[in-house]
Amino acid sequence: MKQLAIATQNKHKIIELERMLKPLGYDVLTLYDFPELKPIVEDGDTYEQNALIKARTLSDHAGVDAIADDSGLDVFALDGAPGVHSARYAGEDVTYDDNNRLLLQNMTGVADRRARFVTTICLYQRGAEPRYFTGHLDGEIATRYKGTNGFGFDPIFRLPDGRHLAELAMDEKNAISHRAKALRKLIDYLHPV
Ligand code: IMP
């Protein structure tokens, strides 16, 4: 059975990826299998670079092929910010609410509110060029919070149908999300082994 390591400790991502990769014949390893590996510094300028850093570091350490993802929110009027810095938009050790409040503040009076979530997955197969799979979710930055589901910027992200992302049930979000779209592209690419 072919091994594939995924560079995450996020239990939700692990469950989702295992569910899709096992039927294709992959034996899935995670960062939990390599506790000796030091935290990977994500200092790239793009989603691709960060995903590559994580996948390559894990692959080199584990000696098997690896995948990693990187996500964020690009706001058009802010030249793509918060982008790759989404998790730390308001600073180190901040809450999702700190980030949301800063974003709403920076968008005060801004008419063009277009934004999109982005996920890029890097597939790092040893001896091959890295491959990238990207998914988007388009919407707008709202002017107020709505909904209690999800995480991150979900309460202030409005979909084209008017609902905020935090109003969607988890299954509904997982069917349309940037992450799901990138993951489907990866799964379509990977052949049963
Ligand atoms: P990660 O690369 O998946 O850890 O995502 C980085 C950051 O992007 C998160 O900490 C959130 O701030 C933001 N983000 C990514 N995906 C989502 C989402 O689906 N909803 C809301 N925020 C998200």
CSV table of C-alpha atoms and ligand atoms in Angstrom, one decimal:
chain,number,residue,atom,x,y,z
A,1,MET,CA,0.0,0.0,0.0
A,2,LYS,CA,1.4,3.4,-0.9
A,3,GLN,CA,2.0,5.8,1.9
A,4,LEU,CA,1.0,9.5,1.8
A,5,ALA,CA,1.8,11.9,4.6
A,6,ILE,CA,-0.5,14.9,5.2
A,7,ALA,CA,1.1,18.0,6.8
A,8,THR,CA,-1.6,18.8,9.3
A,9,GLN,CA,-2.6,18.3,12.9
A,10,ASN,CA,-6.1,19.5,12.3
A,11,LYS,CA,-8.4,16.5,13.2
A,12,HIS,CA,-11.1,17.6,10.8
A,13,LYS,CA,-8.8,17.8,7.9
A,14,ILE,CA,-7.3,14.4,8.8
A,15,ILE,CA,-10.7,12.7,8.9
A,16,GLU,CA,-11.8,14.3,5.7
A,17,LEU,CA,-8.6,13.4,3.8
A,18,GLU,CA,-8.5,9.9,5.2
A,19,ARG,CA,-12.1,9.3,4.0
A,20,MET,CA,-11.2,10.3,0.5
A,21,LEU,CA,-7.7,8.8,0.2
A,22,LYS,CA,-8.2,5.4,1.8
A,23,PRO,CA,-10.6,4.2,-0.9
A,24,LEU,CA,-7.9,5.1,-3.5
A,25,GLY,CA,-5.5,2.7,-1.7
A,26,TYR,CA,-3.4,5.2,0.3
A,27,ASP,CA,-2.1,4.5,3.8
A,28,VAL,CA,-2.4,8.0,5.4
A,29,LEU,CA,0.2,9.3,7.8
A,30,THR,CA,0.0,12.7,9.6
A,31,LEU,CA,2.2,15.0,11.7
A,32,TYR,CA,1.1,12.9,14.7
A,33,ASP,CA,3.2,10.1,13.3
A,34,PHE,CA,6.3,12.4,13.4
A,35,PRO,CA,6.2,14.1,16.8
A,36,GLU,CA,9.9,14.8,16.6
A,37,LEU,CA,9.4,17.1,13.6
A,38,LYS,CA,9.7,20.7,14.7
A,39,PRO,CA,6.9,23.2,13.9
A,40,ILE,CA,7.2,24.1,10.2
A,41,VAL,CA,7.7,27.9,9.6
A,42,GLU,CA,5.3,29.1,6.9
A,43,ASP,CA,7.1,32.2,5.7
A,44,GLY,CA,6.1,32.0,2.0
A,45,ASP,CA,4.6,35.0,0.1
A,46,THR,CA,1.9,32.9,-1.6
A,47,TYR,CA,-0.4,30.0,-0.8
A,48,GLU,CA,1.6,27.8,-3.2
A,49,GLN,CA,4.9,28.6,-1.4
A,50,ASN,CA,3.5,27.9,2.0
A,51,ALA,CA,1.9,24.6,0.9
A,52,LEU,CA,5.1,23.6,-0.8
A,53,ILE,CA,7.2,24.4,2.3
A,54,LYS,CA,4.9,22.2,4.5
A,55,ALA,CA,4.7,19.3,2.1
A,56,ARG,CA,8.4,19.2,1.2
A,57,THR,CA,9.5,19.5,4.8
A,58,LEU,CA,7.3,16.6,5.8
A,59,SER,CA,8.2,14.5,2.8
A,60,ASP,CA,11.9,15.0,3.3
A,61,HIS,CA,11.6,14.1,7.0
A,62,ALA,CA,9.2,11.1,6.6
A,63,GLY,CA,10.7,9.7,3.4
A,64,VAL,CA,7.3,9.4,1.7
A,65,ASP,CA,5.2,11.5,-0.6
A,66,ALA,CA,3.3,14.3,1.1
A,67,ILE,CA,0.5,16.8,0.7
A,68,ALA,CA,-0.2,20.1,2.5
A,69,ASP,CA,-2.7,22.9,2.2
A,70,ASP,CA,-2.7,26.6,2.8
A,71,SER,CA,-5.7,28.8,2.9
A,72,GLY,CA,-6.8,32.4,3.4
A,73,LEU,CA,-9.1,35.3,2.5
A,74,ASP,CA,-8.2,37.7,-0.4
A,75,VAL,CA,-10.0,41.0,-0.3
A,76,PHE,CA,-9.9,42.8,-3.6
A,77,ALA,CA,-10.0,46.4,-2.3
A,78,LEU,CA,-7.1,45.6,0.1
A,79,ASP,CA,-4.8,44.3,-2.7
A,80,GLY,CA,-5.4,40.7,-1.6
A,81,ALA,CA,-4.9,41.2,2.2
A,82,PRO,CA,-5.2,39.5,4.6
A,83,GLY,CA,-4.2,36.6,2.2
A,84,VAL,CA,-1.5,34.3,3.4
A,85,HIS,CA,-1.5,36.3,6.7
A,86,SER,CA,-5.2,35.6,7.4
A,87,ALA,CA,-4.5,33.6,10.6
A,88,ARG,CA,-2.4,36.4,12.0
A,89,TYR,CA,-4.1,39.5,10.4
A,90,ALA,CA,-4.5,41.4,13.7
A,91,GLY,CA,-1.1,40.1,15.1
A,92,GLU,CA,0.3,37.0,16.8
A,93,ASP,CA,-1.9,35.0,19.2
A,94,VAL,CA,-5.1,36.8,18.2
A,95,THR,CA,-8.6,35.5,18.1
A,96,TYR,CA,-10.8,35.1,15.0
A,97,ASP,CA,-12.9,37.9,16.4
A,98,ASP,CA,-9.8,40.2,16.6
A,99,ASN,CA,-9.2,39.5,12.9
A,100,ASN,CA,-12.8,40.1,11.9
A,101,ARG,CA,-13.0,43.4,13.8
A,102,LEU,CA,-9.8,44.7,12.1
A,103,LEU,CA,-11.1,43.6,8.7
A,104,LEU,CA,-14.4,45.4,9.2
A,105,GLN,CA,-12.5,48.5,10.4
A,106,ASN,CA,-10.2,48.4,7.3
A,107,MET,CA,-13.3,48.1,5.1
A,108,THR,CA,-15.2,51.0,6.6
A,109,GLY,CA,-16.5,53.2,3.8
A,110,VAL,CA,-15.1,50.9,1.1
A,111,ALA,CA,-17.6,50.3,-1.7
A,112,ASP,CA,-15.9,47.4,-3.5
A,113,ARG,CA,-16.4,44.6,-1.0
A,114,ARG,CA,-15.5,41.6,-3.2
A,115,ALA,CA,-13.5,38.9,-1.6
A,116,ARG,CA,-12.7,35.2,-2.0
A,117,PHE,CA,-11.5,32.4,0.1
A,118,VAL,CA,-8.6,30.4,-1.4
A,119,THR,CA,-7.1,27.0,-0.7
A,120,THR,CA,-4.1,25.6,-2.4
A,121,ILE,CA,-3.0,22.0,-1.9
A,122,CYS,CA,0.5,21.0,-2.8
A,123,LEU,CA,1.2,17.3,-3.8
A,124,TYR,CA,4.9,16.6,-3.2
A,125,GLN,CA,5.8,13.3,-4.9
A,126,ARG,CA,9.4,12.4,-4.5
A,127,GLY,CA,11.3,12.6,-7.8
A,128,ALA,CA,8.5,14.6,-9.5
A,129,GLU,CA,7.7,18.3,-9.9
A,130,PRO,CA,5.3,19.5,-7.1
A,131,ARG,CA,1.7,19.9,-8.3
A,132,TYR,CA,-0.8,22.4,-7.0
A,133,PHE,CA,-4.6,22.2,-6.8
A,134,THR,CA,-6.5,25.4,-6.0
A,135,GLY,CA,-10.1,26.1,-5.0
A,136,HIS,CA,-11.9,29.4,-4.6
A,137,LEU,CA,-15.1,30.6,-2.9
A,138,ASP,CA,-16.3,34.0,-4.1
A,139,GLY,CA,-18.3,36.5,-2.0
A,140,GLU,CA,-18.2,39.8,-0.3
A,141,ILE,CA,-17.2,41.3,3.1
A,142,ALA,CA,-20.4,42.2,4.9
A,143,THR,CA,-20.7,45.2,7.2
A,144,ARG,CA,-21.9,43.2,10.2
A,145,TYR,CA,-21.7,39.7,11.7
A,146,LYS,CA,-24.3,37.0,11.0
A,147,GLY,CA,-24.4,33.3,11.9
A,148,THR,CA,-22.6,31.2,14.5
A,149,ASN,CA,-21.3,28.2,12.5
A,150,GLY,CA,-17.9,27.6,11.0
A,151,PHE,CA,-14.8,29.6,12.0
A,152,GLY,CA,-12.5,32.4,11.1
A,153,PHE,CA,-14.0,35.0,8.7
A,154,ASP,CA,-17.2,33.0,8.2
A,155,PRO,CA,-19.5,35.4,10.2
A,156,ILE,CA,-18.6,38.4,8.0
A,157,PHE,CA,-18.3,36.7,4.6
A,158,ARG,CA,-21.5,37.0,2.5
A,159,LEU,CA,-22.2,34.6,-0.3
A,160,PRO,CA,-23.8,35.7,-3.6
A,161,ASP,CA,-27.2,34.4,-2.3
A,162,GLY,CA,-27.0,36.8,0.7
A,163,ARG,CA,-26.3,34.3,3.4
A,164,HIS,CA,-23.2,34.7,5.5
A,165,LEU,CA,-21.0,31.6,5.5
A,166,ALA,CA,-21.4,31.2,9.2
A,167,GLU,CA,-25.2,30.6,8.6
A,168,LEU,CA,-24.5,27.4,6.6
A,169,ALA,CA,-24.6,24.0,8.2
A,170,MET,CA,-21.2,22.3,8.1
A,171,ASP,CA,-22.2,19.8,5.4
A,172,GLU,CA,-23.5,22.6,3.2
A,173,LYS,CA,-20.3,24.6,3.6
A,174,ASN,CA,-18.2,21.6,3.0
A,175,ALA,CA,-20.0,21.0,-0.3
A,176,ILE,CA,-19.1,24.5,-1.7
A,177,SER,CA,-16.0,25.5,0.1
A,178,HIS,CA,-12.6,26.5,-1.4
A,179,ARG,CA,-11.1,23.6,0.6
A,180,ALA,CA,-13.6,21.1,-0.9
A,181,LYS,CA,-12.9,22.3,-4.4
A,182,ALA,CA,-9.2,22.0,-4.1
A,183,LEU,CA,-9.5,18.6,-2.5
A,184,ARG,CA,-11.8,17.4,-5.3
A,185,LYS,CA,-9.2,18.4,-7.9
A,186,LEU,CA,-6.5,16.5,-5.9
A,187,ILE,CA,-8.6,13.4,-5.7
A,188,ASP,CA,-9.5,13.6,-9.4
A,189,TYR,CA,-5.7,13.7,-10.1
A,190,LEU,CA,-4.7,10.8,-7.8
A,191,HIS,CA,-5.3,7.5,-9.4
A,192,PRO,CA,-6.1,4.4,-7.4
A,193,VAL,CA,-2.8,2.8,-6.4
B,1,IMP,P1,-5.4,27.4,7.1
B,1,IMP,O1,-4.3,27.6,6.1
B,1,IMP,O2,-6.4,26.4,6.7
B,1,IMP,O3,-4.9,27.2,8.5
B,1,IMP,O4,-6.2,28.8,7.2
B,1,IMP,C1,-5.6,30.1,7.5
B,1,IMP,C2,-6.6,31.1,7.9
B,1,IMP,O5,-7.4,31.5,6.9
B,1,IMP,C3,-7.5,30.7,9.1
B,1,IMP,O6,-6.9,30.9,10.3
B,1,IMP,C4,-8.7,31.6,8.8
B,1,IMP,O7,-8.4,32.9,9.4
B,1,IMP,C5,-8.7,31.7,7.3
B,1,IMP,N1,-9.6,30.7,6.7
B,1,IMP,C6,-9.3,29.7,5.9
B,1,IMP,N2,-10.4,29.0,5.6
B,1,IMP,C7,-11.4,29.6,6.1
B,1,IMP,C8,-12.8,29.3,6.1
B,1,IMP,O8,-13.3,28.3,5.5
B,1,IMP,N3,-13.6,30.2,6.8
B,1,IMP,C9,-13.1,31.2,7.5
B,1,IMP,N4,-11.8,31.5,7.5
B,1,IMP,C10,-11.0,30.7,6.9
